[in-house]
Every structure is written in structure tokens, then in C-alpha cells.
Coordinates of C-alpha atoms in Angstrom, one line a residue:
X1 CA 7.9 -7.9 -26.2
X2 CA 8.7 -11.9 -27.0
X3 CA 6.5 -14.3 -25.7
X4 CA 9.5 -15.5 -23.3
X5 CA 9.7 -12.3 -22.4
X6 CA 6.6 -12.0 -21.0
X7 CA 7.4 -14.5 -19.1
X8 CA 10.2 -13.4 -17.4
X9 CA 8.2 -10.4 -16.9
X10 CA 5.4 -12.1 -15.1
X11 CA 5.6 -12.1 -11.4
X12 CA 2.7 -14.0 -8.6
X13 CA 1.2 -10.7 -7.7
X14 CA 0.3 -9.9 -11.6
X15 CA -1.5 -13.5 -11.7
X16 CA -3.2 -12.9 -9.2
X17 CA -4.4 -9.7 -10.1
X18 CA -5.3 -11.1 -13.4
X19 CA -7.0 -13.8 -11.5
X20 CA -9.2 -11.2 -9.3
X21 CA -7.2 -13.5 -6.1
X22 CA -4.9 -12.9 -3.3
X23 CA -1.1 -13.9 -4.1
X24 CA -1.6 -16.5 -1.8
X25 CA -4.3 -18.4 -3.4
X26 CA -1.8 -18.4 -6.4
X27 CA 0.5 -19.7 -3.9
X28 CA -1.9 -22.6 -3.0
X29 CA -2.6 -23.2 -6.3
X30 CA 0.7 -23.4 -6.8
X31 CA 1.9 -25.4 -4.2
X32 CA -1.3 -27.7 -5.1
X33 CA -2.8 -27.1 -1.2
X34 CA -6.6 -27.8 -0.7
X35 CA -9.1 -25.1 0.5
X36 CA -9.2 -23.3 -2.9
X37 CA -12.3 -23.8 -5.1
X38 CA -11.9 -25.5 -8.3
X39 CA -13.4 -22.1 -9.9
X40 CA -11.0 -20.3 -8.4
X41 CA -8.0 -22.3 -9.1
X42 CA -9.4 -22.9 -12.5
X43 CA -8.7 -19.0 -12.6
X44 CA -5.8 -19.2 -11.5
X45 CA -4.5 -21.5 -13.4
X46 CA -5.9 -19.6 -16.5
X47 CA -4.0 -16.7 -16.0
X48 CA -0.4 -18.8 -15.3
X49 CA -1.0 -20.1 -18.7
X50 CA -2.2 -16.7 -20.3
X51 CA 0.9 -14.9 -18.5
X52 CA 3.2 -17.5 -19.1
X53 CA 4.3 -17.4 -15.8
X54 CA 6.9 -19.5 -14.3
X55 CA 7.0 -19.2 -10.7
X56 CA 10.6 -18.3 -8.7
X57 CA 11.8 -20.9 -6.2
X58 CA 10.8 -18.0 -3.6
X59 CA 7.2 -18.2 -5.2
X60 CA 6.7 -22.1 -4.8
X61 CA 8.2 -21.7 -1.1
X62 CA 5.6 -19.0 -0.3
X63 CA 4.6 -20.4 3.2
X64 CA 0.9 -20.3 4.5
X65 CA 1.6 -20.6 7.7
X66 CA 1.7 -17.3 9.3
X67 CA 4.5 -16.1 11.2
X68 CA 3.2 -12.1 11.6
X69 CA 6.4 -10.8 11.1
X70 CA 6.9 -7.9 8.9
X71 CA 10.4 -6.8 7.3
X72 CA 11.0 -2.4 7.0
X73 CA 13.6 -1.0 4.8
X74 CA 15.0 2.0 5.4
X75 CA 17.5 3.9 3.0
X76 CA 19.0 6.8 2.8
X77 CA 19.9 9.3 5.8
X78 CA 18.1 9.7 8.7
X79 CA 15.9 12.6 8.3
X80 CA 12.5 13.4 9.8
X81 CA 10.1 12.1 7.7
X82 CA 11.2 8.6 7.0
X83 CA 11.9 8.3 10.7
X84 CA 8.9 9.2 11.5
X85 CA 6.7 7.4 9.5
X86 CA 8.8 3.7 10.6
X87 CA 8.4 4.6 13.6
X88 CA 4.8 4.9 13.5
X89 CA 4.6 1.8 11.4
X90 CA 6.3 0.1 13.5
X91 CA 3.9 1.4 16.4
X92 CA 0.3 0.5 14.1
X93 CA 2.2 -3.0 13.6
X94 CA 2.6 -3.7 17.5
X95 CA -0.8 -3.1 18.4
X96 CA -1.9 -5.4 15.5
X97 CA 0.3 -8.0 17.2
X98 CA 3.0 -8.3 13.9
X99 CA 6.9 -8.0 14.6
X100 CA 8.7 -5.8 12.8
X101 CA 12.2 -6.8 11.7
X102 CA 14.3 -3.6 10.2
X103 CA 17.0 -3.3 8.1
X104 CA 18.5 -0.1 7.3
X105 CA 20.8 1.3 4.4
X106 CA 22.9 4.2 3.4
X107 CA 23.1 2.9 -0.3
X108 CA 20.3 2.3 -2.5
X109 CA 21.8 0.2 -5.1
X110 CA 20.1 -2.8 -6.7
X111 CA 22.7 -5.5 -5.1
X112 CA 22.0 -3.7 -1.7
X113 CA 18.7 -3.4 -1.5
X114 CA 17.9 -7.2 -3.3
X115 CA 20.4 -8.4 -0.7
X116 CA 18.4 -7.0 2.4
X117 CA 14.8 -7.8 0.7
X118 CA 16.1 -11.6 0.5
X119 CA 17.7 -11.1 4.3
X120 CA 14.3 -10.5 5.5
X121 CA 12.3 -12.9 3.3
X122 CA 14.7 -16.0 4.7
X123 CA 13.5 -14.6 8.4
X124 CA 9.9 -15.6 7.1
X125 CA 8.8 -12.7 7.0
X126 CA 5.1 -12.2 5.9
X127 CA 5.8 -8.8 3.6
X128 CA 8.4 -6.4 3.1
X129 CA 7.8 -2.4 3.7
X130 CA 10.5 -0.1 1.8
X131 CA 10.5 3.4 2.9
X132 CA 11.8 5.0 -0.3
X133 CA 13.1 8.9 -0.3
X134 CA 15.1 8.5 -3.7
X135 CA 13.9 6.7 -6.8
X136 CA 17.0 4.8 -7.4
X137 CA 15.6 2.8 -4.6
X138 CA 12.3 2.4 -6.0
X139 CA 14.1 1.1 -9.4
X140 CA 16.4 -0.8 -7.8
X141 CA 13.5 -3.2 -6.6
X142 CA 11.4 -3.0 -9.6
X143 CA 11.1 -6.5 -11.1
X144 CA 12.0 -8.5 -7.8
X145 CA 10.4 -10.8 -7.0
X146 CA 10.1 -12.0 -3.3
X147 CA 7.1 -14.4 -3.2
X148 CA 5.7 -12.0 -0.4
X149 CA 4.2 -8.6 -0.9
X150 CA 6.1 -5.4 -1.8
X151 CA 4.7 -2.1 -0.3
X152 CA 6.6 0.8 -1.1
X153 CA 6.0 4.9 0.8
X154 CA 6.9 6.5 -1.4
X155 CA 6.1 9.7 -3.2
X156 CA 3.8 10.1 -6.2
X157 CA 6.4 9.4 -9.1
X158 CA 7.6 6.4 -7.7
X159 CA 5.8 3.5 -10.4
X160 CA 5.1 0.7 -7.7
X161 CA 2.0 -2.0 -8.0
X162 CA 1.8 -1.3 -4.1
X163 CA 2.3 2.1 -2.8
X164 CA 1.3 4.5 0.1
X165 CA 1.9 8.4 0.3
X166 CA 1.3 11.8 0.7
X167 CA 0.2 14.2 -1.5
X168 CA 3.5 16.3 -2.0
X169 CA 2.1 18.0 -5.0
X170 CA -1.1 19.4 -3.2
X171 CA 0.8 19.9 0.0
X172 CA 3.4 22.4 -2.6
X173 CA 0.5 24.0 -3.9
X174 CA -0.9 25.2 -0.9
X175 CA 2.4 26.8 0.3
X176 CA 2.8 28.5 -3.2
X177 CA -0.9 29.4 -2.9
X178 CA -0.3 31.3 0.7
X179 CA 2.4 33.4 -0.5
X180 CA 0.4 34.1 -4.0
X181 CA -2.8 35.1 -1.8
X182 CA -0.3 37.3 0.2
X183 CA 0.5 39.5 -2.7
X184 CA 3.7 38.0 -3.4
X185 CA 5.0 38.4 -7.4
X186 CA 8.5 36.5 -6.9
X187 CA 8.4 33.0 -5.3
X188 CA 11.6 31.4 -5.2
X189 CA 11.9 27.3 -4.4
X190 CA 14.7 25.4 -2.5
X191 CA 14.3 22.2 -3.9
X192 CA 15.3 18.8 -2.6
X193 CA 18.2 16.9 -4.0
X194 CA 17.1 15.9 -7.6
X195 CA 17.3 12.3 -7.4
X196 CA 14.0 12.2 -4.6
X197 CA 10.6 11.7 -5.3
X198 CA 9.2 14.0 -3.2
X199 CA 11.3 16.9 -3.8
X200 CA 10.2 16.3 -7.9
X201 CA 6.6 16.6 -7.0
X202 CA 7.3 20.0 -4.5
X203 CA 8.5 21.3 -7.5
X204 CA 5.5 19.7 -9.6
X205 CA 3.5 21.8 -6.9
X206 CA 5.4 25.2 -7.2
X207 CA 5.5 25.4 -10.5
X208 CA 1.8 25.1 -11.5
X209 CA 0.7 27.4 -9.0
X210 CA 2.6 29.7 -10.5
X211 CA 1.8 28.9 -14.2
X212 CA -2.2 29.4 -13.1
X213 CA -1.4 33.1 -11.7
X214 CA 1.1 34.0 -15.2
X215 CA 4.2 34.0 -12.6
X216 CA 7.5 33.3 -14.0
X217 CA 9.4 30.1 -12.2
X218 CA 12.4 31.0 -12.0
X219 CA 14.9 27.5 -11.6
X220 CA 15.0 26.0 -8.2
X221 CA 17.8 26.1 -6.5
X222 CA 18.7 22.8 -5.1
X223 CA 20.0 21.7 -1.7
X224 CA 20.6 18.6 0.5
X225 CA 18.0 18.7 3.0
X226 CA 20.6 20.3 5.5
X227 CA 20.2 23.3 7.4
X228 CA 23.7 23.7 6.1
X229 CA 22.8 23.6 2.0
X230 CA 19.8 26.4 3.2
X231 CA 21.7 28.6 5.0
X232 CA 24.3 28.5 1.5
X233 CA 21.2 29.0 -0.8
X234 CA 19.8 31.7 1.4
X235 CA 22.9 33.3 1.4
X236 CA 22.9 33.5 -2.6
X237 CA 18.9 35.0 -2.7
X238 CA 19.6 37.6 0.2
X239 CA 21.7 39.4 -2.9
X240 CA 18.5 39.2 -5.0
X241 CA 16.8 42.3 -3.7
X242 CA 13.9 41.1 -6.3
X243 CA 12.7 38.1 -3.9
X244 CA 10.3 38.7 -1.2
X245 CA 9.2 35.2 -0.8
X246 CA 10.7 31.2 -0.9
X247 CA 9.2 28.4 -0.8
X248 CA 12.2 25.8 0.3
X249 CA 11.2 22.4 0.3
X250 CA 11.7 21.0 3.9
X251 CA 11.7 22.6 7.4
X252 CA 15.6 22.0 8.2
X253 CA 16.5 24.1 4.8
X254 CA 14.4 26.4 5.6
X255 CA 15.4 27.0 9.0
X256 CA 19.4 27.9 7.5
X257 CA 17.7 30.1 4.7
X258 CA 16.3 32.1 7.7
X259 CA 19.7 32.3 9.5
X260 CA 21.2 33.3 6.3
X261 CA 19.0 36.3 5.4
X262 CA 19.2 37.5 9.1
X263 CA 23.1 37.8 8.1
X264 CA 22.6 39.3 5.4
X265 CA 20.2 42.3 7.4
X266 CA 17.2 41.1 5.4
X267 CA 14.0 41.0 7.4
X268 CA 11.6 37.9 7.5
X269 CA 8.9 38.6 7.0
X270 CA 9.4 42.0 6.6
X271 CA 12.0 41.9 3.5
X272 CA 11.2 38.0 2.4
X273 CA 8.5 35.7 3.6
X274 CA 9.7 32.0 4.0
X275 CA 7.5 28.7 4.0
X276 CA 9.0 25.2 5.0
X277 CA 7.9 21.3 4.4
X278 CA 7.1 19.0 6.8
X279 CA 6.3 20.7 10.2
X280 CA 8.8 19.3 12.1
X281 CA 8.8 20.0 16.1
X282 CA 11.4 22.3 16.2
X283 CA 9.4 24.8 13.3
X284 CA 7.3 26.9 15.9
X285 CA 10.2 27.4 18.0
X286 CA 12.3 29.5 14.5
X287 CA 12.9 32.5 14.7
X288 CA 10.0 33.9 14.0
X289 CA 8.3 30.6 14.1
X290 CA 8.0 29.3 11.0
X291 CA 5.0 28.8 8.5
X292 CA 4.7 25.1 7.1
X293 CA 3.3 22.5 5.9
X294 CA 2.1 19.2 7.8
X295 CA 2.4 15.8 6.8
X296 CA 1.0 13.6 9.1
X297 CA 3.8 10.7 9.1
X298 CA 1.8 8.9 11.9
X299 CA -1.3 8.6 9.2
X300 CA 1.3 7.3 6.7
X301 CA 3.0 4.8 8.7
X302 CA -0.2 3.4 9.4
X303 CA -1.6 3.6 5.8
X304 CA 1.5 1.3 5.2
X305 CA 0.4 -1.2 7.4
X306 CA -3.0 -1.4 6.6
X307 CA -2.3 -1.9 3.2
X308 CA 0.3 -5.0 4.2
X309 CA -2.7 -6.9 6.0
X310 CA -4.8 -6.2 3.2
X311 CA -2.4 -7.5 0.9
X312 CA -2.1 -10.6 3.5
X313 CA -5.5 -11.5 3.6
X314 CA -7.8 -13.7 0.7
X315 CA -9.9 -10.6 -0.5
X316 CA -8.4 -6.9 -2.0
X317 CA -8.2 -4.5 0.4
X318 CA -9.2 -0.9 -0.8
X319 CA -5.9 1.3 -1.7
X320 CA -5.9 4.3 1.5
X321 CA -6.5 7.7 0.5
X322 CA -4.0 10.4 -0.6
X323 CA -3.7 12.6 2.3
X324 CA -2.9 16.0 1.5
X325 CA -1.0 17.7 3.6
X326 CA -2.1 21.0 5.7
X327 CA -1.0 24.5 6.0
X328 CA 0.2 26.0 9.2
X329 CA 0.7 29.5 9.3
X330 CA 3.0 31.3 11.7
X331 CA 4.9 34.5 11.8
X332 CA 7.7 33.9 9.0
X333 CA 4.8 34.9 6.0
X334 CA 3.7 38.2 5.6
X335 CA 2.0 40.6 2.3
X336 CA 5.0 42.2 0.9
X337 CA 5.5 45.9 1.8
X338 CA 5.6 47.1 -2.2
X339 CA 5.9 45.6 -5.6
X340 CA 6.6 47.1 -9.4
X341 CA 5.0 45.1 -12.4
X342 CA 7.4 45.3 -15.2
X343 CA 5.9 48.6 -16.3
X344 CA 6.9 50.3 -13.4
X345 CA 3.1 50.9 -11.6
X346 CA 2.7 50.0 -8.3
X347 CA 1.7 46.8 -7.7
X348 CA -0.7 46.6 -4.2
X349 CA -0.2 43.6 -2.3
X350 CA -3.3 41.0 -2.9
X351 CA -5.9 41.0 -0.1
X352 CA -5.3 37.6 1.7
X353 CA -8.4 35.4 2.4
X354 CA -6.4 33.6 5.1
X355 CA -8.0 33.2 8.7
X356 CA -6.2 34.7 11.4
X357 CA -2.8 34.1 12.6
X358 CA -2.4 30.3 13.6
X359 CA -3.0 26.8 11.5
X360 CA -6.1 26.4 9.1
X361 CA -7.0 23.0 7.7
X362 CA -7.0 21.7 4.2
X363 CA -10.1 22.9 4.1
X364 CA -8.5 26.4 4.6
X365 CA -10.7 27.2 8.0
X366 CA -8.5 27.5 11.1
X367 CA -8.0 24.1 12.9
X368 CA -7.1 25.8 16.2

């Protein structure tokens, strides 16, 4: 990389990182405001010069004043999760006394996304929060450069200086784990659609589980989040008398993979055991109430927010934890009836070390 390139490159939140500062002292420094000390701003100033930084229009205009307002981009559909978690941002904001103003889009193109970013930064707000399912949006934003802090949620792939999430990968291997301890040989995956983050590191989760117990990973199938894509796959796996188990990667999929095997006359648990993502209300009302996986959106709303007011304030805040997400175990998992290994002995279903029927916490002891 040029030296002008680095430049270019160069935004206020990697001086001030370099500087060991807040982005707003670079703003004061900047903007040549008092109440910085000279051994800070000669810091500062160091690293402008050792970047080669030239600040944006939206850097120098970087108010001080504080207007606790917050911007909240939402893209994609609807679904549970990044509902849930805005919503709960948008609560954790409230009682901290910050508005929240939102802007939601379908697309998550560049032009789209830079255009609703700017929106909110010209309504003064203090930082932006982007709710990110799909990674095209988290490239999309990569290399803007607002003059206010960025915070993305989103999953672990996603390459962003300020992030928040849950641990999708541990939360995968658990539920592979369950049906592994259950004696089950073939674990099928309903993935996500392949452009998300999260559905990347589900499969991330079901595929080393497997590796670590010599289990062959068969390819995911891949669906849309619908119950409608589910109830499609599950019809296709109900004709592979081979499967007893699937791990599908939300709740909503999983819930049209269990109407779809009940069409076809196969049993679950009895014929194939089935373990959703995301615990959503609905799961302990399937039929049979379904065993899942929590994320605890409510935690990662507010994990979003706390990192914002770190990010707001003069000294760096510590990054929240990784939550890893628990498993809840209902009716729809079950130790297979019979098994052949390759050879043609029987195979005897693995003796579970699970607690009794009901949730159990991520550290595997039941929570209630």
C-alpha cells in the first residue's frame, strides 16, 4: 500500500486508537477546542502525522455537544432475532435517557445503506447501531466514515473495529453435541441462506462437532429462514430413511421440517430427532415442543448499547463478553431406536449424560 493510500485508508477512530484516546479527543484536537492536555494532543497529533490522516468534512464537524440521540439500522426482513434485539436496544437506550432514531431497509447495498448512515448522522446523532444479518451489509459500510461511532451486531465473521454478538458457533456446537450424546450417527443441517453471518458460523459449529466424533458432514441443505423453505427441505430428508436427526438452523425452519416429516408418516422423535435456533416463543408450543437453542437477544441489545456509551465517553470501555447461547431440551430429541455402522453390527445408541427432560444451562446442569 502507497503512502497516499494509507491515507485514504485512515479514518478518526484508527487515530485515536493509535493515540490510546477517545475519537473525540481527536475531534478536539482537531477542531483545536481546549480541555485536552498538551500530552495528549501531542499524541494525537503524532499519530495524524504517522497515519497520514486527512480528516472528512464529517470528522472536522464532529460536534461535542451532546444531543443523546442514537441512530439503529435495520436491514433485511423482519425476523425474530433482529427484532428482538432493537427492540431491546431500543429499551436499554430509554432508560439511559438516549433517543433512538431508526431507519430500516430491505436492501443492503452500499448506496443504501451510506445513504441512511448519513440520514441519521445530519439528525445529530451521537452513534450509529447497524443490526447486520447478511454480510453484504457489513461490507457495504466497511471504510465509511461518519465522524461518529460505528457498532455493528453482528455475527462472528463479520470484520468490524466495533462489534457485539453471540456466540453462533458454540451455541451450533451444543445442539450437534445433544444429538451426538443421544446416540445419533447421521446429523443432517438446514442451513441459513448463504450470504448470513450467522448461518456461516451454525455451520462452522455443526461441522466440527462432527469432525471431533469421525462423523461424516454430509452438505447442508440451505433454506430461507421460512417455515416454508423447512417444510420443502424436510420433505426431501423424510425420503432419506438414513437420517434420524437435523439440526436446522433457526426455529421457524424447523418448525416446517417437523410438519413435513409428519406428512411423510415419519415419527419425531421416534423416526428423526429435530433441534432448532433461537428459542423463539412459539417453540414449546410445536408439536412436540421443540428442543432449541436460546439466544438471549435482550442481553445483546443491551451489549450494543453499552458498547455505544463506551465508545461516547473519554476512556475505552471494555469489549462485552461473547455470550454463548443455551440449550433447551424438549420433546422433539430423542436416542435413536437402532443404528448399523458401515459393517453392518449393531450400533447401541450412546448413553446420554443429559439431565432430565426440561432446559439445562451452558453449564449443562438444568436451569429449571
Amino acid at each position: 500500500m502507497t503512502e497516499a493510500e494509507k491515507a485514504r485508508a485512515a479514518t478518526i477512530f484508527d487515530v485515536a486508537r493509535l493515540a490510546g484516546v477517545s475519537h473525540q479527543t481527536v475531534s478536539r484536537v482537531l477542531n483545536d477546542l481546549p480541555n485536552v492536555r498538551p500530552a495528549t494532543r501531542d499524541r494525537v497529533e503524532a499519530a495524524i502525522r504517522q497515519l497520514r490522516y486527512v480528516p472528512s468534512q464529517a470528522a472536522r464537524a464532529l460536534v461535542t455537544r451532546r444531543s443523546r440521540t442514537l441512530g439503529l439500522i435495520m436491514t433485511g426482513a423482519p425476523d425474530f432475532g433482529p427484532s428482538a434485539t432493537a427492540l431491546h436496544f431500543n429499551e436499554a437506550a430509554r432508560e439511559a435517557r438516549y433517543a433512538v432514531i431508526m431507519a430500516s431497509l430491505l436492501e443492503t447495498d452500499a448506496a443504501s445503506l451510506r445513504s441512511a448512515a448519513e440520514l441519521l448522522v445530519r439528525q445529530n446523532v451521537e452513534a450509529v447501531v447497524l443490526i447486520a444479518a447478511r454480510r453484504s451489509a457489513v461490507d457495504a459500510v466497511q471504510g465509511i466514515e461518519l465522524g461518529v461511532p460505528l457498532v455493528a451486531v453482528a455475527s462472528q465473521g463479520a470484520a468490524m473495529t466495533h462489534r457485539v454478538s453471540l456466540d453462533q458457533f458454540e451455541g451450533a456446537r451444543r445442539a450437534t453435541s445433544h444429538l451426538v450424546e443421544l446416540g445419533h450417527r447421521d446429523i443432517r443441517h438446514i442451513a441459513g441462506p448463504g450470504d448470513s453471518l450467522d448461518a456461516a458460523e451454525r455451520i462452522r459449529g455443526w461441522r466440527a462437532v462432527l469432525g471431533a466424533n469421525g462423523l461424516v458432514a454430509r452438505e447442508p441443505l440451505v433454506g430461507d429462514w421460512s417455515p416454508a423453505s423447512g417444510y420443502r427441505l424436510g420433505r426431501e430428508l423424510a425420503t432419506d430413511a438414513s437420517c434420524t436427526a437435523v439440526f436446522v438452523a433457526n426455529d421457524q425452519m424447523a418448525l416446517g421440517v417437523i410438519h413435513a416429516l409428519a406428512d411423510a408418516g415419519r415419527a419425531v422423535p421416534g423416526d428423526v430427532s429435530v433441534v432448532g435456533f433461537d428459542d423463539i416463543p412459539e417453540a414449546e408450543h410445536f408439536a412436540p415442543p421443540l428442543t432449541t437453542v436460546r439466544q438471549e437477544f435482550d442481553l445483546l441489545g443491551r451489549d450494543a448499547l453499552a458498547t455505544v456509551l463506551g465508545l461516547l465517553g473519554d476512556e475505552e470501555a471494555a469489549d462485552p463478553p461473547l455470550r454463548a447461547p443455551a440449550l433447551v431440551e424438549r420433546a422433539s430429541t430423542a436416542a435413536p431406536r437402532s443404528a448399523t455402522d458401515p459393517a453392518g453390527a449393531l450400533v447401541l445408541p450412546v448413553a446420554s449424560t443429559k439431565a432430565p427432560r426440561g432446559e439445562r444451562d451452558p453449564a449443562g446442569g438444568p436451569s429449571r
